[in-house]
N, CA, C and O atoms as a printed pandas DataFrame, in Angstrom:
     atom_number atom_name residue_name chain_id  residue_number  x_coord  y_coord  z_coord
0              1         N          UNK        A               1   -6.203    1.932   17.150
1              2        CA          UNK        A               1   -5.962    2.952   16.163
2              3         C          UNK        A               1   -6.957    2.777   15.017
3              4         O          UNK        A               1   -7.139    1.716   14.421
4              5         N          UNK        A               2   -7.538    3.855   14.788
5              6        CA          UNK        A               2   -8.572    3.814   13.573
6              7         C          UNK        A               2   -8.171    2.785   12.060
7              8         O          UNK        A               2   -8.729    1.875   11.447
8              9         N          UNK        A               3   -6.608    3.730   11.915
9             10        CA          UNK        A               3   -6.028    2.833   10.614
10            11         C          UNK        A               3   -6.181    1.273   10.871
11            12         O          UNK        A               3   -6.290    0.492    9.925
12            13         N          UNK        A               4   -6.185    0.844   12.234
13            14        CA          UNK        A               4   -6.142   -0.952   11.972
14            15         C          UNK        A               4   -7.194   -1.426   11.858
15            16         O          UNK        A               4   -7.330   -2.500   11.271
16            17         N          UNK        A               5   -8.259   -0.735   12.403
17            18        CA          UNK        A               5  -10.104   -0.669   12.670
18            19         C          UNK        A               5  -10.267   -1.000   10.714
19            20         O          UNK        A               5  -10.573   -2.055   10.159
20            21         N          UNK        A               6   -9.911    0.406   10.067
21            22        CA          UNK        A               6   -9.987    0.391    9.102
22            23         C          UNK        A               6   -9.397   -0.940    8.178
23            24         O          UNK        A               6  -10.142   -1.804    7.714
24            25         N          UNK        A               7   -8.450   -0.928    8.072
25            26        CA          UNK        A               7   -7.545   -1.847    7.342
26            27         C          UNK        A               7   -8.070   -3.451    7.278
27            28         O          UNK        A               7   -8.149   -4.182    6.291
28            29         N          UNK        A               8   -8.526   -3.843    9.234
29            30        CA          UNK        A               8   -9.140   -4.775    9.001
30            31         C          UNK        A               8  -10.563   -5.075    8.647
31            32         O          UNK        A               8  -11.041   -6.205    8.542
32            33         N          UNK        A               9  -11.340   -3.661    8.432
33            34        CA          UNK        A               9  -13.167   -3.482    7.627
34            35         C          UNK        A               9  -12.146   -4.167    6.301
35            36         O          UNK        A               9  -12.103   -5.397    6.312
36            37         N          UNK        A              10  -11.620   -3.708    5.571
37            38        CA          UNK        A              10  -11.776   -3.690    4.365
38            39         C          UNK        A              10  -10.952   -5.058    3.969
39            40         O          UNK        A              10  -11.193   -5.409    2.814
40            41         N          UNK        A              11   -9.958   -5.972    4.733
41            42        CA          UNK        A              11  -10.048   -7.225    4.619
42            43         C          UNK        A              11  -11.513   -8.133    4.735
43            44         O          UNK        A              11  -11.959   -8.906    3.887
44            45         N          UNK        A              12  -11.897   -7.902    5.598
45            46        CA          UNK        A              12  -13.269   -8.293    6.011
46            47         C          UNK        A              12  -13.974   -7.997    4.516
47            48         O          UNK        A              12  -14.564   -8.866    3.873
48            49         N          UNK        A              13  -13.861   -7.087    4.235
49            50        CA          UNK        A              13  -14.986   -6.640    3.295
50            51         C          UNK        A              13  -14.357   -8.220    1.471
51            52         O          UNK        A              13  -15.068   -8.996    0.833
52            53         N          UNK        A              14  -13.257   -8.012    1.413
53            54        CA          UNK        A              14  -12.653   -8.639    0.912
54            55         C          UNK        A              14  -13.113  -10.233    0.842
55            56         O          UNK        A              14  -13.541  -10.869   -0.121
56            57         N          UNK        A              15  -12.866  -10.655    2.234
57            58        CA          UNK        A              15  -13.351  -11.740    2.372
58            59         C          UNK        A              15  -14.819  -12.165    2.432
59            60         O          UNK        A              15  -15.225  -13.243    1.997
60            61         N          UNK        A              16  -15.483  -11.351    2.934
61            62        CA          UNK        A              16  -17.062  -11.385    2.208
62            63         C          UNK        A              16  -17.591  -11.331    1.324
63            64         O          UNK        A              16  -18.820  -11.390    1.322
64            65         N          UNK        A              17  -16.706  -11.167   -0.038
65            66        CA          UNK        A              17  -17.074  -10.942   -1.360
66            67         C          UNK        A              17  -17.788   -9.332   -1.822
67            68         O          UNK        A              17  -18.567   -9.174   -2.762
68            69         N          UNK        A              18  -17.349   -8.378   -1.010
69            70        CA          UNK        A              18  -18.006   -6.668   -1.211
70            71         C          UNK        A              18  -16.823   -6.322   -1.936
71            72         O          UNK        A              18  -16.939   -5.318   -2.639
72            73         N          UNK        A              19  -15.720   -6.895   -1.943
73            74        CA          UNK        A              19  -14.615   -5.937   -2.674
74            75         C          UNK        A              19  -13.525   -7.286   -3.235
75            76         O          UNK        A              19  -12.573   -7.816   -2.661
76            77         N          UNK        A              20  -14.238   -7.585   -4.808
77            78        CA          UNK        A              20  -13.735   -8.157   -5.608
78            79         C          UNK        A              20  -12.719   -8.017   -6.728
79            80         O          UNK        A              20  -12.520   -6.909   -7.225
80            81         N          UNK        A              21  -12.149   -8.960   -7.094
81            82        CA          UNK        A              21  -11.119   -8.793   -8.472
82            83         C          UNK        A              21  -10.082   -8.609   -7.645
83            84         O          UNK        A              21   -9.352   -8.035   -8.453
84            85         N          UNK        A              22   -9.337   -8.658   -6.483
85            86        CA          UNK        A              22   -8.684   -8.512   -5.744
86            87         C          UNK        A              22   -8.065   -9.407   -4.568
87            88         O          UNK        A              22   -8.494  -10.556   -4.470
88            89         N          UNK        A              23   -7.300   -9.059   -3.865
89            90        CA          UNK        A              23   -6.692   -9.564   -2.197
90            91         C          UNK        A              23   -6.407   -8.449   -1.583
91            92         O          UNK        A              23   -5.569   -7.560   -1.732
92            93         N          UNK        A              24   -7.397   -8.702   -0.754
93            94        CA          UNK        A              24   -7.063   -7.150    0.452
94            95         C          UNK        A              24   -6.846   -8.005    1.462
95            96         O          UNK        A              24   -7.533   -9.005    1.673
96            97         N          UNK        A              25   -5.269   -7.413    2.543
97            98        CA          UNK        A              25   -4.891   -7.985    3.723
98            99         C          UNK        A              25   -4.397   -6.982    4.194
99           100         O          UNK        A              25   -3.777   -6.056    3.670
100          101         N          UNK        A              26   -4.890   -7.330    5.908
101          102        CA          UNK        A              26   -4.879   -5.933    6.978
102          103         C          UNK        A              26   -5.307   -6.216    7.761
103          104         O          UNK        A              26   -6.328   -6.905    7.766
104          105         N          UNK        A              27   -4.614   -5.740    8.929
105          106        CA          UNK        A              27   -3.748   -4.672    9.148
106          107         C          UNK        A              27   -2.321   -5.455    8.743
107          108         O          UNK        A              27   -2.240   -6.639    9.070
108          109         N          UNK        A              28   -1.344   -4.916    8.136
109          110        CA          UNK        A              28   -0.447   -5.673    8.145
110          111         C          UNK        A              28    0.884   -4.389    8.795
111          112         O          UNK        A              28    0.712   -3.183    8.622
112          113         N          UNK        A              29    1.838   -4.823    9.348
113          114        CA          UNK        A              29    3.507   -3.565    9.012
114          115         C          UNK        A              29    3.687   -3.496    8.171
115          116         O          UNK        A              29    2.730   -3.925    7.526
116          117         N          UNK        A              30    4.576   -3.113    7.471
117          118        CA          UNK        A              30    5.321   -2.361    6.947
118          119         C          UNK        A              30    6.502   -3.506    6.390
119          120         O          UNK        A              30    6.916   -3.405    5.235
120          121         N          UNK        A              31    7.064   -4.720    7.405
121          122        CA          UNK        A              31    8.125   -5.525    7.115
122          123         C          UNK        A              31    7.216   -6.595    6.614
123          124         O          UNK        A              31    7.376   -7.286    5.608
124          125         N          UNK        A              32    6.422   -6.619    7.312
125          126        CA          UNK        A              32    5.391   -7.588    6.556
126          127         C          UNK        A              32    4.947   -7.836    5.717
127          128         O          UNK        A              32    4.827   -8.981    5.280
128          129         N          UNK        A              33    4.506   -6.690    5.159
129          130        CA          UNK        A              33    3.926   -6.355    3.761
130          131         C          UNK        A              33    5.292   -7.043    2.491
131          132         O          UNK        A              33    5.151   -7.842    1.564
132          133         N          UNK        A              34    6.207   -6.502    2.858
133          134        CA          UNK        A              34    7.733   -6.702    1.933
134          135         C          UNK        A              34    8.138   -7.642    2.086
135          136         O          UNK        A              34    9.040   -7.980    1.320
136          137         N          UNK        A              35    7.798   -8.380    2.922
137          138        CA          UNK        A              35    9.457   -9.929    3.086
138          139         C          UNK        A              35    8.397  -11.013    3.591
139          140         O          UNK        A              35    7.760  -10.937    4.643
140          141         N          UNK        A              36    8.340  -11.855    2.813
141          142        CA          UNK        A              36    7.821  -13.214    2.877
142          143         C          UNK        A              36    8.676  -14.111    3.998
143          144         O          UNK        A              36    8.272  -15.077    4.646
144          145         N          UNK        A              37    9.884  -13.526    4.013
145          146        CA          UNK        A              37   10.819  -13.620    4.866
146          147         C          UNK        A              37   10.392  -13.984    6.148
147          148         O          UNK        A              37   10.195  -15.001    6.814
148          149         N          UNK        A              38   10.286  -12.107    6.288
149          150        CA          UNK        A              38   10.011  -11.466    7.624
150          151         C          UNK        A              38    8.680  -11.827    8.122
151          152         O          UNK        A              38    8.369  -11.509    9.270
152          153         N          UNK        A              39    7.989  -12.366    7.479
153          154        CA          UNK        A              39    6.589  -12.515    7.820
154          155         C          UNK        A              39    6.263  -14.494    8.167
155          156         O          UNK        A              39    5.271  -15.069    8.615
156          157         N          UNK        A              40    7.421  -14.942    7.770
157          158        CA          UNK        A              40    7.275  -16.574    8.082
158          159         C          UNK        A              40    8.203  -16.545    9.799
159          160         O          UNK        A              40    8.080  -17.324   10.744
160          161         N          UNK        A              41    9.040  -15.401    9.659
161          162        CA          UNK        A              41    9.822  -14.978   11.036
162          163         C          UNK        A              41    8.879  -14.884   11.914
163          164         O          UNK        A              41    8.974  -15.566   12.934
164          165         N          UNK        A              42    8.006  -14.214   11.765
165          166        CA          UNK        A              42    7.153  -13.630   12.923
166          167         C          UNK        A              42    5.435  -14.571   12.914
167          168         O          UNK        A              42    4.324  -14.346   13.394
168          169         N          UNK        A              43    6.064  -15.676   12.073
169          170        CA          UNK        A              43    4.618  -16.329   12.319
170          171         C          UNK        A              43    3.184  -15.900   12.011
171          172         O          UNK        A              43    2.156  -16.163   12.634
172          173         N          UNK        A              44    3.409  -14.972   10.589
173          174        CA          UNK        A              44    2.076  -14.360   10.021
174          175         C          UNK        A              44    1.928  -15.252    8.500
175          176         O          UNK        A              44    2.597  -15.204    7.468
176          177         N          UNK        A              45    0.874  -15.972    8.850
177          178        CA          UNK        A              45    0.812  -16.900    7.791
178          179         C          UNK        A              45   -0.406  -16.664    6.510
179          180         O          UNK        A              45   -1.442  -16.029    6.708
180          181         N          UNK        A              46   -0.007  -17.377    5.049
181          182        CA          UNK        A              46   -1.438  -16.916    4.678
182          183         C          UNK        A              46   -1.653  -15.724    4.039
183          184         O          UNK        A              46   -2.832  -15.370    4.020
184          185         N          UNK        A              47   -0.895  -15.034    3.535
185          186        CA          UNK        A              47   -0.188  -13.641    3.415
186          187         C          UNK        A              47    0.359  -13.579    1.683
187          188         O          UNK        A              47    0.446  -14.657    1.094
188          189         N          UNK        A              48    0.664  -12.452    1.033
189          190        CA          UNK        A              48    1.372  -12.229   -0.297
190          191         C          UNK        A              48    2.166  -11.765    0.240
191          192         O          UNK        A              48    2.679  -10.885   -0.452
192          193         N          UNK        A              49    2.765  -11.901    1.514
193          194        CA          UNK        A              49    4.112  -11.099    1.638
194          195         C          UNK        A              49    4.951  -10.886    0.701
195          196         O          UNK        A              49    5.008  -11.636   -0.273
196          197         N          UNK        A              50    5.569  -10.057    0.814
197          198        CA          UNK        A              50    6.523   -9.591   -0.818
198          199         C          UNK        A              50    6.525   -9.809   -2.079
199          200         O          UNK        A              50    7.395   -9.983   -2.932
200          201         N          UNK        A              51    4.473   -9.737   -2.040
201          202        CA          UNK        A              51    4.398   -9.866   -3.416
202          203         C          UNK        A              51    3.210   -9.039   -3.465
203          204         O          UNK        A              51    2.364   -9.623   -4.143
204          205         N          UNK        A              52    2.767   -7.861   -3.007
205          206        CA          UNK        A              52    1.948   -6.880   -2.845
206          207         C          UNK        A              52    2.321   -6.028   -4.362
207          208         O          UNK        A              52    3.451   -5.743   -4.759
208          209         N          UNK        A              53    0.871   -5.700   -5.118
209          210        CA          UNK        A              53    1.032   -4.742   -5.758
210          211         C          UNK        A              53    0.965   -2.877   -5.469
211          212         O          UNK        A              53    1.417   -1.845   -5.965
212          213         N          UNK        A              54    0.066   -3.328   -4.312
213          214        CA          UNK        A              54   -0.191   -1.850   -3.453
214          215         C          UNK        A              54   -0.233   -1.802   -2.194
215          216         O          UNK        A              54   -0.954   -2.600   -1.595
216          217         N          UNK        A              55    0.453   -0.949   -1.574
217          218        CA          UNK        A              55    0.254   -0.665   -0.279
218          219         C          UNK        A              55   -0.873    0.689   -0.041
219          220         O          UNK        A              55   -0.604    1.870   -0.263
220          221         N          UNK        A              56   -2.059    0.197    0.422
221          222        CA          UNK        A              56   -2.711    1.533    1.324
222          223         C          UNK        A              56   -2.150    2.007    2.605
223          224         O          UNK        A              56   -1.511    1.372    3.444
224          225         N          UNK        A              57   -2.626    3.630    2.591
225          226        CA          UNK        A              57   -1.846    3.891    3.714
226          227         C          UNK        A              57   -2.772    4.728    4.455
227          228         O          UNK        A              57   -3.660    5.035    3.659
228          229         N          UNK        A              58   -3.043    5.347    5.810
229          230        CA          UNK        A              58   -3.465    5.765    6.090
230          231         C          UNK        A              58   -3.841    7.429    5.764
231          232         O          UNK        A              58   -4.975    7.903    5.842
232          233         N          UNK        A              59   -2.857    8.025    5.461
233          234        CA          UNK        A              59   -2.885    9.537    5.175
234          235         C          UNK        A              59   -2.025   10.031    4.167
235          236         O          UNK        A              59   -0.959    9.528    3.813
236          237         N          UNK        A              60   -2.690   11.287    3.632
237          238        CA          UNK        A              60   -1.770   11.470    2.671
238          239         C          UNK        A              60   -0.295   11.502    2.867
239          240         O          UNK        A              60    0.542   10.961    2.144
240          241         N          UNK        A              61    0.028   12.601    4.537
241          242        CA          UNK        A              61    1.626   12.219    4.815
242          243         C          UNK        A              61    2.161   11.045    4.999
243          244         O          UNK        A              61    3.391   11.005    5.028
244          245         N          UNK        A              62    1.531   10.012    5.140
245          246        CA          UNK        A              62    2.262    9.003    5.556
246          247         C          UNK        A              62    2.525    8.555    3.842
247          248         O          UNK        A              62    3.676    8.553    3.406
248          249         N          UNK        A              63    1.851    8.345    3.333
249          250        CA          UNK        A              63    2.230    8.331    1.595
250          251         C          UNK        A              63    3.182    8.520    1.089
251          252         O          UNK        A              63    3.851    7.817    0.330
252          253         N          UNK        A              64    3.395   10.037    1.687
253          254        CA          UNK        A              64    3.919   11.061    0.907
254          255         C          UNK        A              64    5.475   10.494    1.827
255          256         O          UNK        A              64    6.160    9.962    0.953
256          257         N          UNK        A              65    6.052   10.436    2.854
257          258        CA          UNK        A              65    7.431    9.476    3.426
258          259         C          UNK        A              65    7.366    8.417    3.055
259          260         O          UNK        A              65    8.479    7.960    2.796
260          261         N          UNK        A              66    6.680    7.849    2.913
261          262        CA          UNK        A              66    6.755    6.447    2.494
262          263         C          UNK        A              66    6.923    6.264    0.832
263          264         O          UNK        A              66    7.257    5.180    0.353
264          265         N          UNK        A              67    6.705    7.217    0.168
265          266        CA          UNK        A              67    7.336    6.978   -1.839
266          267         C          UNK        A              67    8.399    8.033   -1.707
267          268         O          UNK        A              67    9.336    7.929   -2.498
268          269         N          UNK        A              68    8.421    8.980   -0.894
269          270        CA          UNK        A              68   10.063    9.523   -0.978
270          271         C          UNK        A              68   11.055    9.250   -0.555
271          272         O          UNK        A              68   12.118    9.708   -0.973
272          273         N          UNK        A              69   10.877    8.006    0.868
273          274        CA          UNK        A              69   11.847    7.450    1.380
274          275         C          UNK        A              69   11.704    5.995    0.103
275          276         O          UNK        A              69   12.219    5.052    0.705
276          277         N          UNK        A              70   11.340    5.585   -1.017
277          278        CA          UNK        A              70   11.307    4.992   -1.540
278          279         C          UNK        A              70   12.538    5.628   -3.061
279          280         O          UNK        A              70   13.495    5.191   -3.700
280          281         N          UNK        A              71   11.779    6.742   -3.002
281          282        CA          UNK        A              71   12.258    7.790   -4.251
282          283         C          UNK        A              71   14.291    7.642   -4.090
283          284         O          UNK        A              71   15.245    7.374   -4.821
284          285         N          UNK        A              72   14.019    8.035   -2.597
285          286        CA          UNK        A              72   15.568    8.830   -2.209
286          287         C          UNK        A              72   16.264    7.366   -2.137
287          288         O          UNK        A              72   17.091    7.064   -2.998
288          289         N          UNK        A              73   15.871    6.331   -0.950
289          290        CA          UNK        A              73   16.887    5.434   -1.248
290          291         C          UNK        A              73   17.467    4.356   -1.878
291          292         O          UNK        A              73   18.572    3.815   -1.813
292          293         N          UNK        A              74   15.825    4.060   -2.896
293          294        CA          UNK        A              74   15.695    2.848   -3.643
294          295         C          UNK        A              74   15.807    2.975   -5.147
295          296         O          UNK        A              74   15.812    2.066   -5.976
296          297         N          UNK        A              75   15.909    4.471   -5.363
297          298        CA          UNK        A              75   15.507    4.792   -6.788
298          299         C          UNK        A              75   14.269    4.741   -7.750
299          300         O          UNK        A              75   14.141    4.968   -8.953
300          301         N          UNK        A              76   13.238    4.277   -6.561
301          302        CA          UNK        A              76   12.002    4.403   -7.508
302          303         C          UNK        A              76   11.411    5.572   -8.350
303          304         O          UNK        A              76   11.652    6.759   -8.133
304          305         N          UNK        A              77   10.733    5.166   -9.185
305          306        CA          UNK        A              77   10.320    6.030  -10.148
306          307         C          UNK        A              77    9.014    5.935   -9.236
307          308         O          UNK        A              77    8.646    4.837   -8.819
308          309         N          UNK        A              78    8.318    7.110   -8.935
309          310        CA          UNK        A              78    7.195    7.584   -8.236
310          311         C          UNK        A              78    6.400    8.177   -9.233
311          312         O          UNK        A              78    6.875    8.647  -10.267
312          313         N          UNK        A              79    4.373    8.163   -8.757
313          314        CA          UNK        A              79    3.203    8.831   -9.374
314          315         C          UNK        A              79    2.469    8.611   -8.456
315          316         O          UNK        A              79    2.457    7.448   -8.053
316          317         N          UNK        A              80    1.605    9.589   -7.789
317          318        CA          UNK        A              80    0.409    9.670   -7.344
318          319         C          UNK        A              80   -0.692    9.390   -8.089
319          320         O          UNK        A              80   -0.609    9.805   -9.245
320          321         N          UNK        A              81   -1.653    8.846   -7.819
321          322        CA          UNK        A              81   -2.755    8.730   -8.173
322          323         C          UNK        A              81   -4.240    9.528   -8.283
323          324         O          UNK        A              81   -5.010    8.580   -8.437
324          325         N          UNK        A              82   -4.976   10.630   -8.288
325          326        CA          UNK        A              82   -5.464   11.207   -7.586
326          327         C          UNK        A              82   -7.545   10.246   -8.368
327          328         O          UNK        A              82   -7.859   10.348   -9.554
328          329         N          UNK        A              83   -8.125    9.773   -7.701
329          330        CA          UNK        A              83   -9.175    9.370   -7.710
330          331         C          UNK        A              83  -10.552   10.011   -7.759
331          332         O          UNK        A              83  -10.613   10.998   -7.026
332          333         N          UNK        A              84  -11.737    9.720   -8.448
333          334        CA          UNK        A              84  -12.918   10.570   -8.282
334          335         C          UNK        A              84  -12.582   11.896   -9.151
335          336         O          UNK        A              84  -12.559   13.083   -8.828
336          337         N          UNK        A              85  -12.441   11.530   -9.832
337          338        CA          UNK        A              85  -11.915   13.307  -10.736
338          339         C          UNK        A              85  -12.624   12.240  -11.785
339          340         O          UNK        A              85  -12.837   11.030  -11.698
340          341         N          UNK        A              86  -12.996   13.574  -13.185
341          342        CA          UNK        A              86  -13.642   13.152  -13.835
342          343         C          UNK        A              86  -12.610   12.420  -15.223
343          344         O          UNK        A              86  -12.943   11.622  -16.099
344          345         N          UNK        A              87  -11.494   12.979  -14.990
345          346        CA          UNK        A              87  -10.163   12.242  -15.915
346          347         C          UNK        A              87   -9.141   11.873  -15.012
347          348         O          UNK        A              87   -8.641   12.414  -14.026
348          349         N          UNK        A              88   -8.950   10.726  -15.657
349          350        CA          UNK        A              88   -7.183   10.694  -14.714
350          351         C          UNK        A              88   -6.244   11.691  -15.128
351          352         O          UNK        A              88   -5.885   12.254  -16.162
352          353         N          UNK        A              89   -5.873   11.677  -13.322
353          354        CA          UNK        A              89   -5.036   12.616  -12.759
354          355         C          UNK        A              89   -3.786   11.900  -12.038
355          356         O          UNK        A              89   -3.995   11.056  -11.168
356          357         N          UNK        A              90   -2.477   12.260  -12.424
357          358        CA          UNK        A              90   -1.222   12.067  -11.823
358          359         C          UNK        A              90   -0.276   13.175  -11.475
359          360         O          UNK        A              90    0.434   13.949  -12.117
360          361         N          UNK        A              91   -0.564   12.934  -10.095
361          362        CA          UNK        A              91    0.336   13.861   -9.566
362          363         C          UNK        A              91    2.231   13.624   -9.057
363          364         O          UNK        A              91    2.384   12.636   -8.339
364          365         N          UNK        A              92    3.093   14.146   -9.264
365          366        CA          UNK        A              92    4.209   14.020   -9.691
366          367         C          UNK        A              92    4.771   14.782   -8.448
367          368         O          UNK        A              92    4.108   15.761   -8.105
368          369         N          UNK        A              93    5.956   14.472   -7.675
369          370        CA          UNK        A              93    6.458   15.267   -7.189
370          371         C          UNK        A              93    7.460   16.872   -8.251
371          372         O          UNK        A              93    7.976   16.881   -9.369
372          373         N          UNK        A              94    7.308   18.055   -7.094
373          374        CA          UNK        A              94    7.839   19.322   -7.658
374          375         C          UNK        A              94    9.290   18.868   -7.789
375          376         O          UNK        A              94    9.864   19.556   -8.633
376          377         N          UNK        A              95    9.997   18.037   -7.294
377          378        CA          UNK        A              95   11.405   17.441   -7.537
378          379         C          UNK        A              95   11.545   16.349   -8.735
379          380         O          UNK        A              95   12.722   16.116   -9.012
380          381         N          UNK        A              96   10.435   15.520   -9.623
381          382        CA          UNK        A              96   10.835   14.637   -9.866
382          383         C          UNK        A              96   11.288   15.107  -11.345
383          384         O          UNK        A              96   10.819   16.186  -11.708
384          385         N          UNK        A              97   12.090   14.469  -12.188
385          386        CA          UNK        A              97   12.154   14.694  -13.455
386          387         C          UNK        A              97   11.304   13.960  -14.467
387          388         O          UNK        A              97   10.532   13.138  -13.975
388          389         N          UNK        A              98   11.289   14.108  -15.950
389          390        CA          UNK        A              98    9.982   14.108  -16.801
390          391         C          UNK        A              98   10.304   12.418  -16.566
391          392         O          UNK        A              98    9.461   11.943  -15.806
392          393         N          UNK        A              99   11.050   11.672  -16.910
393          394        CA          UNK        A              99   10.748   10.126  -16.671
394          395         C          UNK        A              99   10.209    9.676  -15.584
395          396         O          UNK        A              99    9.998    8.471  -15.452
C-alpha cells in the first residue's frame, strides 16, 4: 500500500537527518500509535507509543473519521490545519461550536 511505502520514506527521511526537530515513526496502526501497552503486546519496540503528538494520515477522509470518531466518542475539541496558504488557516467542522 502506498500509505506504508510512504510513512516508511518519511521515517527514513527522519532518521537520516532530512526531517529534523522531530520523531517521525512509520508505518505504525492505529493501536500502536495509542497504547504503549498495546505495542509492548505485540512486540513493537523503540516506539512513543502513547505519547504521539500527531498522527499523519493518509487522506483527507481518513482524517476526517478519524477526529470525528474522536469528536463523537471522546469529546475532543477538534481543528484542522490547512498548510501552504499564505496565513494560517483553521478549518472547523460545520457542527462544531465556537469553543
Amino acid at each position: 500500500m502506498q500509505e506504508t511505502v510512504d510513512a516508511y520514506s518519511l521515517a527514513q527521511m527522519n532518521r537520516n537527518g532530512e526531517i529534523t526537530g522531530c520523531v517521525v515513526d512509520g508505518p505504525l496502526s492505529y493501536d500502536v500509535a495509542m497504547s504503549a501497552e498495546i505495542a509492548r503486546h505485540k512486540g513493537v519496540e523503540g516506539l512513543h507509543s502513547g505519547d504521539y503528538d500527531v498522527l499523519v494520515v493518509p487522506s483527507l477522509a481518513t482524517g476526517n473519521i478519524l477526529g470525528k470518531s474522536w469528536s463523537v466518542t471522546a469529546g475532543a475539541i477538534m481543528a484542522g490545519m490547512i498548510v501552504g496558504a499564505k496565513v494560517p488557516i483553521v478549518l472547523t467542522s460545520r457542527g462544531a461550536t465556537a469553543e
